[in-house]
Amino acid sequence: MFKEALQEVVDGTEGAFAALLMGYDGIPLEQYVREDRPMNVENLGIEYTMVLKSVMNAARNLGSGSTNEVAIRAERLTTVIRLLNDEFFLAVALSPNGNSGKARYLMRVRAGSLREALE
Amino acid sequence: MFKEALQEVVDGTEGAFAALLMGYDGIPLEQYVREDRPMNVENLGIEYTMVLKSVMNAARNLGSGSTNEVAIRAERLTTVIRLLNDEFFLAVALSPNGNSGKARYLMRVRAGSLREALE
């Protein structure tokens, strides 16, 4: 079911090319990469585990509650990350002009069932 | 001119309550906080300098080009950050149901003139 969820998010989002379900320890659980746009999505996840740790640390220090989502727009890559629970996050990689709003929406509506399946 | 730009972004965005122009060294250059919603926006900036450092590090390792924008949605606070140049960033704090798309737009259109003024 994980693979299907990842594929639905990627295929349903204009400009998305990969999705990854990963633990904050950098160990991937599942991934989906569009065949016409190969990329090492595990490397992406591993780099972003460091970012998420600093984000969660900041949220703790600021008392802003649990972090739900992080979006990072770089020159050649947009990444939207949904924090699912204390162990896992879902990341989607898009081209800079991809529809990140659609990715966010699809990730949000699937978060509940992914969270249930992860417990 | 910095104060005016920060105020324009905050007052023009539904749900925004503070903006900050800060160096990556954590030293604030200017800030604007809505009187009816006081907050320590400097603390926010200092916490996020750590996040931005890890984001820029990830971007470098991934070869995804320079980072333009980072958005972090926590339970009680949304923060949108626009990286202006190698020294300074602009951060806007919003309530979770604030219009982050409007904040992003206003920050983007002001980025050029802020960048020029910072040189």
Coordinates of C-alpha atoms in Angstrom, one line a residue:
Chain A
M1 CA 0.0 0.0 0.0
F2 CA 2.9 2.4 0.6
K3 CA 4.2 2.2 -3.0
E4 CA 0.7 2.8 -4.3
A5 CA 0.3 5.9 -2.1
L6 CA 3.6 7.3 -3.2
Q7 CA 2.8 6.7 -6.9
E8 CA -0.6 8.3 -6.5
V9 CA 1.0 11.5 -5.1
V10 CA 3.7 11.6 -7.8
D11 CA 1.4 10.8 -10.8
G12 CA -1.3 13.1 -9.5
T13 CA 1.0 16.1 -9.2
E14 CA 2.2 18.1 -12.3
G15 CA 5.9 18.3 -12.2
A16 CA 6.5 15.7 -9.4
F17 CA 9.0 13.0 -10.2
A18 CA 9.7 11.1 -7.0
A19 CA 8.4 10.3 -3.6
L20 CA 10.0 8.7 -0.5
L21 CA 8.8 7.3 2.8
M22 CA 11.7 7.4 5.2
G23 CA 12.5 7.2 8.9
Y24 CA 14.2 10.1 10.6
D25 CA 17.1 7.8 11.0
G26 CA 17.6 8.0 7.2
I27 CA 16.4 4.4 6.5
P28 CA 14.0 4.3 3.6
L29 CA 10.8 2.4 3.9
E30 CA 9.5 2.8 0.3
Q31 CA 10.1 4.9 -2.7
Y32 CA 8.6 5.6 -6.1
V33 CA 10.6 7.3 -8.9
R34 CA 9.1 8.1 -12.3
E35 CA 10.9 6.1 -15.0
D36 CA 11.3 9.1 -17.3
R37 CA 13.0 11.1 -14.6
P38 CA 15.4 8.9 -12.6
M39 CA 16.9 10.3 -9.5
N40 CA 18.5 9.1 -6.3
V41 CA 15.7 9.9 -4.0
E42 CA 17.4 8.1 -1.0
N43 CA 20.2 10.7 -1.0
L44 CA 17.6 13.4 -1.0
G45 CA 15.9 11.9 2.0
I46 CA 19.1 11.4 3.9
E47 CA 20.1 15.1 3.3
Y48 CA 16.7 16.2 4.5
T49 CA 16.7 14.1 7.7
M50 CA 19.3 16.5 8.9
V51 CA 17.1 19.4 8.0
L52 CA 14.0 17.9 9.7
K53 CA 16.0 17.4 12.9
S54 CA 16.9 21.1 13.0
V55 CA 13.3 22.0 12.2
M56 CA 11.9 19.9 15.0
N57 CA 14.5 21.3 17.3
A58 CA 13.5 24.8 16.4
A59 CA 9.8 24.0 16.9
R60 CA 10.6 22.6 20.3
N61 CA 12.6 25.7 21.3
L62 CA 9.9 28.0 20.0
G63 CA 7.0 26.1 21.5
S64 CA 5.2 26.2 18.1
G65 CA 3.8 22.7 18.4
S66 CA 4.5 19.7 16.3
T67 CA 5.8 20.3 12.7
N68 CA 3.4 19.2 10.0
E69 CA 5.1 20.2 6.8
V70 CA 8.3 21.6 5.4
A71 CA 8.7 22.9 1.8
I72 CA 12.1 23.8 0.3
R73 CA 12.4 25.6 -3.0
A74 CA 15.8 25.5 -4.6
E75 CA 16.9 26.6 -8.1
R76 CA 16.5 23.2 -9.7
L77 CA 14.4 21.3 -7.1
T78 CA 11.3 21.8 -5.0
T79 CA 10.9 19.3 -2.1
V80 CA 7.7 19.1 0.0
I81 CA 7.9 17.0 3.2
R82 CA 5.0 15.8 5.3
L83 CA 6.0 14.7 8.8
L84 CA 3.8 11.7 9.5
N85 CA 4.6 10.7 13.1
D86 CA 7.6 10.4 15.4
E87 CA 9.3 8.0 13.1
F88 CA 8.5 8.6 9.5
F89 CA 8.2 11.4 6.9
L90 CA 6.9 11.5 3.4
A91 CA 8.9 13.6 0.8
V92 CA 8.0 14.5 -2.7
A93 CA 10.5 16.0 -5.2
L94 CA 9.2 18.3 -7.9
S95 CA 10.6 20.4 -10.7
P96 CA 10.7 24.2 -9.7
N97 CA 7.6 24.9 -11.7
G98 CA 5.7 21.8 -10.4
N99 CA 2.4 22.1 -8.6
S100 CA 3.5 22.0 -5.0
G101 CA 0.1 23.0 -3.8
K102 CA -1.3 19.8 -5.4
A103 CA 1.5 17.7 -3.8
R104 CA 0.7 19.2 -0.4
Y105 CA -2.9 18.4 -0.8
L106 CA -2.4 14.8 -2.0
M107 CA 0.1 14.2 0.8
R108 CA -2.3 15.7 3.4
V109 CA -5.2 13.6 2.4
R110 CA -3.1 10.4 2.4
A111 CA -1.3 11.2 5.7
G112 CA -4.0 9.6 7.9
S113 CA -4.1 6.2 6.2
L114 CA -0.3 6.1 5.9
R115 CA 0.0 6.9 9.6
E116 CA -2.4 4.1 10.4
A117 CA -0.5 1.6 8.3
L118 CA 2.7 2.6 9.9
E119 CA 1.5 1.8 13.5
Chain B
M1 CA 13.1 51.3 3.8
F2 CA 13.6 47.9 5.4
K3 CA 10.9 48.5 8.0
E4 CA 8.4 49.7 5.4
A5 CA 9.0 46.6 3.3
L6 CA 8.5 44.3 6.3
Q7 CA 5.4 46.1 7.3
E8 CA 4.0 45.9 3.8
V9 CA 4.4 42.2 3.7
V10 CA 2.9 41.7 7.2
D11 CA 0.0 44.1 6.7
G12 CA -0.7 42.8 3.2
T13 CA -1.0 39.1 4.3
E14 CA -4.0 37.8 6.1
G15 CA -2.9 36.0 9.3
A16 CA 0.7 37.4 9.3
F17 CA 1.9 39.0 12.5
A18 CA 5.7 39.5 12.3
A19 CA 8.5 39.9 9.8
L20 CA 12.3 39.8 10.3
L21 CA 15.3 40.7 8.2
M22 CA 18.3 38.8 9.6
G23 CA 21.8 37.7 8.8
Y24 CA 22.6 34.0 8.8
D25 CA 24.9 34.8 11.8
G26 CA 21.6 35.4 13.8
I27 CA 22.1 39.2 13.9
P28 CA 18.8 41.0 13.2
L29 CA 18.9 43.9 10.8
E30 CA 15.2 45.0 11.0
Q31 CA 11.9 43.7 12.3
Y32 CA 8.2 44.5 12.3
V33 CA 5.8 43.0 14.7
R34 CA 2.0 43.7 14.7
E35 CA 1.1 45.6 17.9
D36 CA -1.9 43.4 18.6
R37 CA 0.1 40.2 18.3
P38 CA 3.4 40.7 20.1
M39 CA 6.1 38.0 19.7
N40 CA 9.8 37.6 20.1
V41 CA 10.6 37.5 16.4
E42 CA 14.4 37.5 17.0
N43 CA 14.2 34.2 18.8
L44 CA 12.3 32.8 15.8
G45 CA 15.0 34.0 13.5
I46 CA 17.9 32.7 15.6
E47 CA 16.2 29.2 15.7
Y48 CA 15.7 29.3 11.9
T49 CA 19.3 30.3 11.1
M50 CA 20.2 26.8 12.2
V51 CA 17.6 25.3 9.9
L52 CA 18.7 27.5 7.0
K53 CA 22.3 26.3 7.5
S54 CA 21.2 22.7 7.2
V55 CA 19.0 23.5 4.2
M56 CA 21.8 25.2 2.4
N57 CA 24.1 22.3 3.3
A58 CA 21.6 19.8 1.9
A59 CA 21.2 21.9 -1.3
R60 CA 24.9 21.9 -1.8
N61 CA 25.2 18.1 -1.3
L62 CA 22.3 17.5 -3.7
G63 CA 23.4 19.9 -6.3
S64 CA 20.0 21.4 -6.4
G65 CA 21.2 25.0 -6.9
S66 CA 20.8 27.9 -4.5
T67 CA 17.8 27.8 -2.1
N68 CA 15.2 30.4 -2.7
E69 CA 12.5 29.7 -0.1
V70 CA 11.7 27.6 2.9
A71 CA 8.2 27.2 4.4
I72 CA 7.6 25.5 7.8
R73 CA 4.2 24.7 9.0
A74 CA 3.9 23.8 12.7
E75 CA 0.8 23.3 14.8
R76 CA 0.7 26.9 16.0
L77 CA 2.9 28.7 13.6
T78 CA 3.7 28.9 9.9
T79 CA 7.0 30.5 8.9
V80 CA 7.9 31.5 5.4
I81 CA 11.5 32.4 4.7
R82 CA 13.0 34.0 1.6
L83 CA 16.7 33.7 1.2
L84 CA 17.8 37.1 -0.2
N85 CA 21.6 36.7 -0.7
D86 CA 24.6 35.1 0.9
E87 CA 24.2 37.1 4.0
F88 CA 20.5 37.9 4.7
F89 CA 17.1 36.3 4.8
L90 CA 13.6 37.5 5.2
A91 CA 11.2 35.6 7.5
V92 CA 7.5 36.1 8.0
A93 CA 5.5 34.5 10.8
L94 CA 1.8 33.6 10.2
S95 CA -1.0 31.9 12.1
P96 CA -1.5 28.3 10.8
N97 CA -4.6 29.4 8.8
G98 CA -2.8 32.5 7.4
N99 CA -2.4 33.1 3.7
S100 CA 1.1 31.8 3.2
G101 CA 0.7 32.1 -0.6
K102 CA 0.2 35.8 -0.3
A103 CA 3.2 36.1 2.0
R104 CA 5.3 34.2 -0.5
Y105 CA 4.2 36.5 -3.3
L106 CA 4.8 39.7 -1.4
M107 CA 8.2 38.5 -0.3
R108 CA 9.1 37.5 -3.8
V109 CA 8.2 40.8 -5.4
R110 CA 10.1 42.8 -2.7
A111 CA 13.2 40.5 -2.8
G112 CA 14.8 42.4 -5.7
S113 CA 14.7 45.9 -4.1
L114 CA 15.7 44.5 -0.7
R115 CA 18.6 42.7 -2.2
E116 CA 19.8 45.9 -4.0
A117 CA 19.5 47.9 -0.7
L118 CA 21.5 45.3 1.1
E119 CA 24.5 45.5 -1.3

